[in-house]
Short mmCIF file of C-alpha atoms and ligand atoms in Angstrom, two decimals:
data_model
loop_
_atom_site.label_atom_id
_atom_site.label_comp_id
_atom_site.label_asym_id
_atom_site.label_seq_id
_atom_site.Cartn_x
_atom_site.Cartn_y
_atom_site.Cartn_z
CA MET A 1 -3.48 65.15 9.73
CA ARG A 2 -5.89 63.77 12.34
CA GLU A 3 -4.22 62.52 15.49
CA GLU A 4 -4.59 58.79 16.07
CA THR A 5 -6.52 57.91 19.23
CA ILE A 6 -7.21 54.87 21.36
CA THR A 7 -10.29 54.39 23.52
CA LEU A 8 -10.15 53.82 27.26
CA GLU A 9 -13.28 52.35 28.85
CA VAL A 10 -12.99 53.50 32.43
CA THR A 11 -15.09 52.46 35.42
CA ARG A 12 -16.73 55.39 37.20
CA TYR A 13 -18.33 54.93 40.60
CA ARG A 14 -19.14 57.06 43.61
CA PRO A 15 -20.51 54.78 46.35
CA GLY A 16 -23.28 56.61 48.15
CA HIS A 17 -24.18 58.61 45.03
CA ASP A 18 -24.32 56.03 42.24
CA SER A 19 -26.49 52.93 42.49
CA GLU A 20 -23.87 50.92 40.61
CA PRO A 21 -20.59 51.33 38.69
CA ARG A 22 -20.82 52.48 35.08
CA THR A 23 -18.35 52.61 32.21
CA GLU A 24 -17.30 55.84 30.52
CA SER A 25 -15.35 55.89 27.25
CA PHE A 26 -12.61 58.39 26.49
CA ALA A 27 -10.63 58.78 23.27
CA VAL A 28 -7.03 59.66 24.13
CA PRO A 29 -4.05 60.31 21.85
CA TYR A 30 -2.35 57.06 20.87
CA GLN A 31 1.34 57.43 21.66
CA LYS A 32 3.49 54.30 21.46
CA ASP A 33 5.55 55.36 24.45
CA TRP A 34 2.54 56.14 26.63
CA VAL A 35 1.47 53.83 29.41
CA VAL A 36 -2.12 53.46 30.63
CA LEU A 37 -1.31 55.86 33.47
CA ASP A 38 -0.33 58.55 30.93
CA ALA A 39 -3.70 58.08 29.25
CA LEU A 40 -5.50 58.43 32.61
CA ASN A 41 -3.49 61.58 33.35
CA HIS A 42 -4.50 62.94 29.93
CA ILE A 43 -8.16 62.30 30.75
CA LYS A 44 -7.81 64.00 34.12
CA ASP A 45 -5.87 66.99 32.74
CA GLN A 46 -7.80 67.53 29.48
CA LEU A 47 -11.17 65.78 29.54
CA ASP A 48 -12.57 65.18 33.03
CA GLY A 49 -10.83 66.44 36.15
CA THR A 50 -13.12 64.39 38.41
CA LEU A 51 -11.61 61.04 37.38
CA THR A 52 -10.11 59.54 40.52
CA TYR A 53 -7.18 57.10 40.74
CA ARG A 54 -3.92 56.64 42.66
CA TRP A 55 -0.38 56.96 41.44
CA SER A 56 2.89 58.43 42.60
CA CYS A 57 6.28 57.31 41.28
CA ARG A 58 5.44 56.43 37.65
CA MET A 59 8.33 53.96 37.68
CA GLY A 60 7.03 50.71 39.18
CA VAL A 61 8.32 51.41 42.67
CA CYS A 62 5.58 52.88 44.87
CA GLY A 63 2.95 50.20 44.16
CA SER A 64 0.04 52.65 44.14
CA CYS A 65 -1.16 52.55 40.51
CA GLY A 66 -2.50 48.99 40.39
CA MET A 67 -5.73 48.53 38.40
CA MET A 68 -7.41 45.90 36.24
CA VAL A 69 -6.38 46.44 32.61
CA ASN A 70 -8.47 44.33 30.26
CA GLY A 71 -9.31 42.15 33.25
CA VAL A 72 -5.72 41.56 34.41
CA PRO A 73 -4.16 43.20 37.51
CA LYS A 74 -1.41 45.55 36.28
CA LEU A 75 0.70 48.48 37.38
CA THR A 76 -0.73 51.09 35.00
CA CYS A 77 2.63 52.90 34.92
CA SER A 78 4.15 49.78 33.33
CA ALA A 79 1.30 48.85 30.96
CA PHE A 80 2.05 50.32 27.52
CA LEU A 81 -0.78 51.41 25.23
CA ARG A 82 1.02 49.72 22.34
CA ASP A 83 0.46 46.32 23.98
CA TYR A 84 -3.31 46.89 23.79
CA TYR A 85 -3.47 48.50 20.33
CA PRO A 86 -5.91 49.11 18.67
CA GLY A 87 -7.98 48.92 21.87
CA PRO A 88 -10.34 49.60 23.42
CA ILE A 89 -8.62 49.25 26.80
CA ARG A 90 -10.83 48.48 29.78
CA VAL A 91 -9.58 50.06 33.01
CA GLU A 92 -11.27 48.99 36.26
CA PRO A 93 -10.43 49.17 39.96
CA LEU A 94 -8.45 46.27 41.42
CA ALA A 95 -10.72 43.24 41.81
CA ASN A 96 -11.62 41.87 45.26
CA PHE A 97 -11.34 45.24 47.07
CA PRO A 98 -14.07 47.70 48.06
CA VAL A 99 -14.14 50.79 45.82
CA ILE A 100 -13.81 54.22 47.41
CA ARG A 101 -14.28 56.11 44.15
CA ASP A 102 -13.76 55.35 40.45
CA LEU A 103 -10.43 53.46 40.31
CA VAL A 104 -9.42 53.90 43.95
CA VAL A 105 -9.86 50.92 46.28
CA SER A 106 -9.68 50.68 50.05
CA LEU A 107 -6.34 49.48 51.46
CA ASP A 108 -7.68 48.92 54.99
CA ASP A 109 -8.03 45.13 54.85
CA PHE A 110 -4.56 44.63 53.38
CA MET A 111 -2.91 47.05 55.84
CA GLU A 112 -4.49 45.20 58.78
CA LYS A 113 -3.26 41.85 57.45
CA LEU A 114 0.20 43.26 56.92
CA ARG A 115 0.28 44.56 60.49
CA ARG A 116 -0.79 41.15 61.85
CA VAL A 117 2.10 39.24 60.26
CA LYS A 118 4.66 41.61 61.82
CA PRO A 119 6.77 42.40 58.72
CA TRP A 120 9.79 43.71 60.54
CA LEU A 121 12.88 42.28 62.25
CA ILE A 122 12.09 40.94 65.70
CA ARG A 123 14.87 40.22 68.21
CA ALA A 124 14.42 38.54 71.59
CA VAL A 125 17.07 40.90 72.93
CA GLU A 126 18.66 43.70 70.90
CA LYS A 127 22.43 43.73 71.22
CA PRO A 128 24.02 47.08 72.05
CA VAL A 129 25.10 49.21 69.09
CA SER A 130 28.66 49.03 70.44
CA GLU A 131 28.71 45.30 69.55
CA GLY A 132 28.31 46.10 65.87
CA GLU A 133 25.87 45.16 63.13
CA TYR A 134 24.13 41.83 62.54
CA ARG A 135 26.12 40.35 59.68
CA GLN A 136 24.87 38.02 56.97
CA THR A 137 26.53 35.88 54.35
CA PRO A 138 25.45 36.26 50.69
CA ALA A 139 23.76 32.84 51.00
CA GLN A 140 21.73 34.03 54.01
CA LEU A 141 20.66 37.12 52.05
CA GLU A 142 19.64 34.94 49.11
CA ASP A 143 17.25 32.98 51.38
CA TYR A 144 14.82 35.91 51.54
CA LYS A 145 15.96 38.52 49.00
CA GLN A 146 13.28 37.98 46.33
CA PHE A 147 10.54 38.23 48.96
CA SER A 148 11.87 41.60 50.09
CA MET A 149 11.11 43.06 46.63
CA CYS A 150 7.38 43.38 47.37
CA ILE A 151 6.03 46.89 46.81
CA ASN A 152 2.62 46.23 48.41
CA CYS A 153 0.81 46.83 45.12
CA MET A 154 -1.91 44.26 45.93
CA LEU A 155 -2.03 42.89 42.37
CA CYS A 156 -1.64 39.41 43.85
CA TYR A 157 -4.79 39.87 45.95
CA ALA A 158 -6.73 41.03 42.89
CA ALA A 159 -5.60 37.88 41.04
CA CYS A 160 -6.32 35.46 43.89
CA PRO A 161 -9.65 33.60 43.53
CA VAL A 162 -9.39 32.37 47.13
CA TYR A 163 -9.21 35.94 48.46
CA GLY A 164 -12.16 36.81 46.22
CA LEU A 165 -14.25 34.07 47.81
CA ALA A 166 -12.86 34.21 51.35
CA PRO A 167 -11.79 37.78 52.17
CA ALA A 168 -10.53 36.72 55.62
CA PHE A 169 -7.62 34.85 53.91
CA VAL A 170 -4.38 36.48 55.04
CA GLY A 171 -3.37 36.47 51.38
CA PRO A 172 -0.29 36.25 49.17
CA ALA A 173 1.73 39.40 49.89
CA ALA A 174 1.24 39.37 53.66
CA ILE A 175 2.30 35.71 53.81
CA ALA A 176 5.25 36.37 51.47
CA LEU A 177 6.41 39.17 53.77
CA ALA A 178 5.99 37.02 56.88
CA TYR A 179 8.10 34.37 55.12
CA ARG A 180 10.68 37.01 54.15
CA TYR A 181 11.29 37.85 57.82
CA ASN A 182 11.06 34.23 58.98
CA MET A 183 13.89 33.40 56.56
CA ASP A 184 16.07 36.31 57.65
CA SER A 185 18.99 35.06 59.77
CA ARG A 186 18.76 38.22 61.91
CA ASP A 187 15.14 37.61 62.86
CA GLU A 188 13.78 35.79 65.91
CA GLY A 189 10.06 36.36 65.37
CA TYR A 190 9.02 33.03 63.81
CA LYS A 191 7.01 31.92 66.83
CA LEU A 192 5.08 35.20 66.88
CA ARG A 193 4.14 34.94 63.18
CA GLU A 194 3.48 31.20 63.09
CA PRO A 195 0.06 31.32 64.87
CA ILE A 196 -1.21 33.78 62.25
CA LEU A 197 0.13 31.76 59.32
CA SER A 198 -1.23 28.47 60.66
CA GLU A 199 -4.74 29.67 61.48
CA SER A 200 -7.59 28.44 59.25
CA VAL A 201 -7.47 31.59 57.09
CA GLY A 202 -3.65 31.46 56.91
CA VAL A 203 -1.50 29.39 54.55
CA TRP A 204 -3.86 26.40 54.57
CA GLU A 205 -6.59 28.44 52.89
CA CYS A 206 -4.44 28.63 49.73
CA THR A 207 -5.38 26.10 47.04
CA PHE A 208 -2.22 26.82 45.02
CA VAL A 209 -3.83 28.43 41.99
CA GLY A 210 -0.55 30.34 41.56
CA GLU A 211 -1.94 33.44 39.82
CA CYS A 212 -0.43 35.63 42.56
CA SER A 213 3.06 34.78 41.33
CA VAL A 214 2.07 35.18 37.67
CA VAL A 215 0.84 38.77 38.07
CA CYS A 216 3.52 40.02 40.50
CA PRO A 217 5.38 42.87 38.76
CA LYS A 218 8.47 42.50 40.97
CA GLY A 219 9.22 38.82 40.48
CA VAL A 220 8.17 37.88 44.00
CA ASP A 221 6.81 34.34 44.23
CA PRO A 222 4.12 34.49 46.92
CA ALA A 223 2.82 31.05 45.94
CA ALA A 224 6.23 29.53 46.81
CA ALA A 225 6.31 31.43 50.12
CA ILE A 226 2.91 30.00 51.01
CA GLN A 227 3.82 26.43 50.11
CA ARG A 228 7.16 26.64 51.96
CA SER A 229 5.35 28.08 54.99
CA LYS A 230 2.98 25.11 54.87
CA VAL A 231 5.97 22.73 54.94
CA ALA A 232 7.54 24.63 57.85
CA GLY A 233 4.24 24.62 59.75
CA ALA A 234 3.72 20.90 59.17
CA LYS A 235 7.29 20.16 60.36
CA ASP A 236 6.68 22.22 63.49
CA TRP A 237 3.47 20.37 64.17
CA ALA A 238 5.23 17.00 63.78
CA MET A 239 8.13 18.11 66.00
CA ALA A 240 5.71 19.34 68.65
CA MET A 241 4.08 15.90 68.64
CA LEU A 242 7.41 14.08 68.92
CA MET A 243 9.19 16.53 71.21
CA PRO A 244 6.61 18.60 73.10
CA TRP A 245 9.40 20.15 75.20
CA GLY A 246 11.42 21.50 72.22
CA GLY A 247 10.77 23.64 69.18
CA ARG A 248 11.95 26.13 66.68
CA ARG A 249 13.19 29.60 67.44
S1 SF4 B 1 3.86 40.07 46.18
FE1 SF4 B 1 4.07 41.12 44.17
S2 SF4 B 1 1.95 41.41 43.47
FE2 SF4 B 1 1.84 40.98 45.67
S3 SF4 B 1 1.84 43.00 46.68
FE3 SF4 B 1 3.99 42.29 46.58
S4 SF4 B 1 4.81 43.17 44.68
FE4 SF4 B 1 2.57 43.31 44.54
S1 FES B 2 2.97 54.92 39.93
FE1 FES B 2 4.29 53.96 41.39
S2 FES B 2 4.22 51.86 40.83
FE2 FES B 2 3.04 52.84 39.28
#
């Protein structure tokens, strides 16, 4: 009996060699329990070893396998072939990022934005280890927990029309991570992050399309983080007007 197949239409591109991206079609075995990443691995192992893409964990944790699947940003290790049957399935590099080769995009812009928002705990003065840990109540943990689930997959940037039009926009995940640390009761870095969030390409650039939250595979809500950061920034501005001598931590 002939094996059933499904077609993957994959973007191929080598900047510097090719004048523009092209699409190449591959027929791969149709297995109900295969994800798009399995199909790409089949192409690489059996059909064309030059196909280039990123992946690592194959379990929705590392954030490295993000691509456009039929025009939607997806983790390809979580996108089942059966959900696209009978195909074809279009696989393209993440939108809004420069392509390095085939399905691999450059992370440089995102990594720089992440560095700028200081996504780590900042303390004015670290207490000595002998004084014990910084303790939190369950309610304090709840304030930021969902925002700590981000795996830096960049799907939200690929879905964001504002980032597509204005690449300087700090963007959903970086703002969500800044918010995550601003909401952490152990952190004292709000004033260091606030100037970055309140600049013209910070939170105010967001027009609240909300697609970032729709595509996030980890249930993070970057759109909410951005809107809440706007409220916090506006309150700070008002307080600074009323009480120029005081302010937030
Ligand atoms: S917020 Fe969600 S979509 Fe954006 S990088 Fe983090 S995990 Fe990915
Ligand atoms: S391979 Fe790690 S998230 Fe998909």
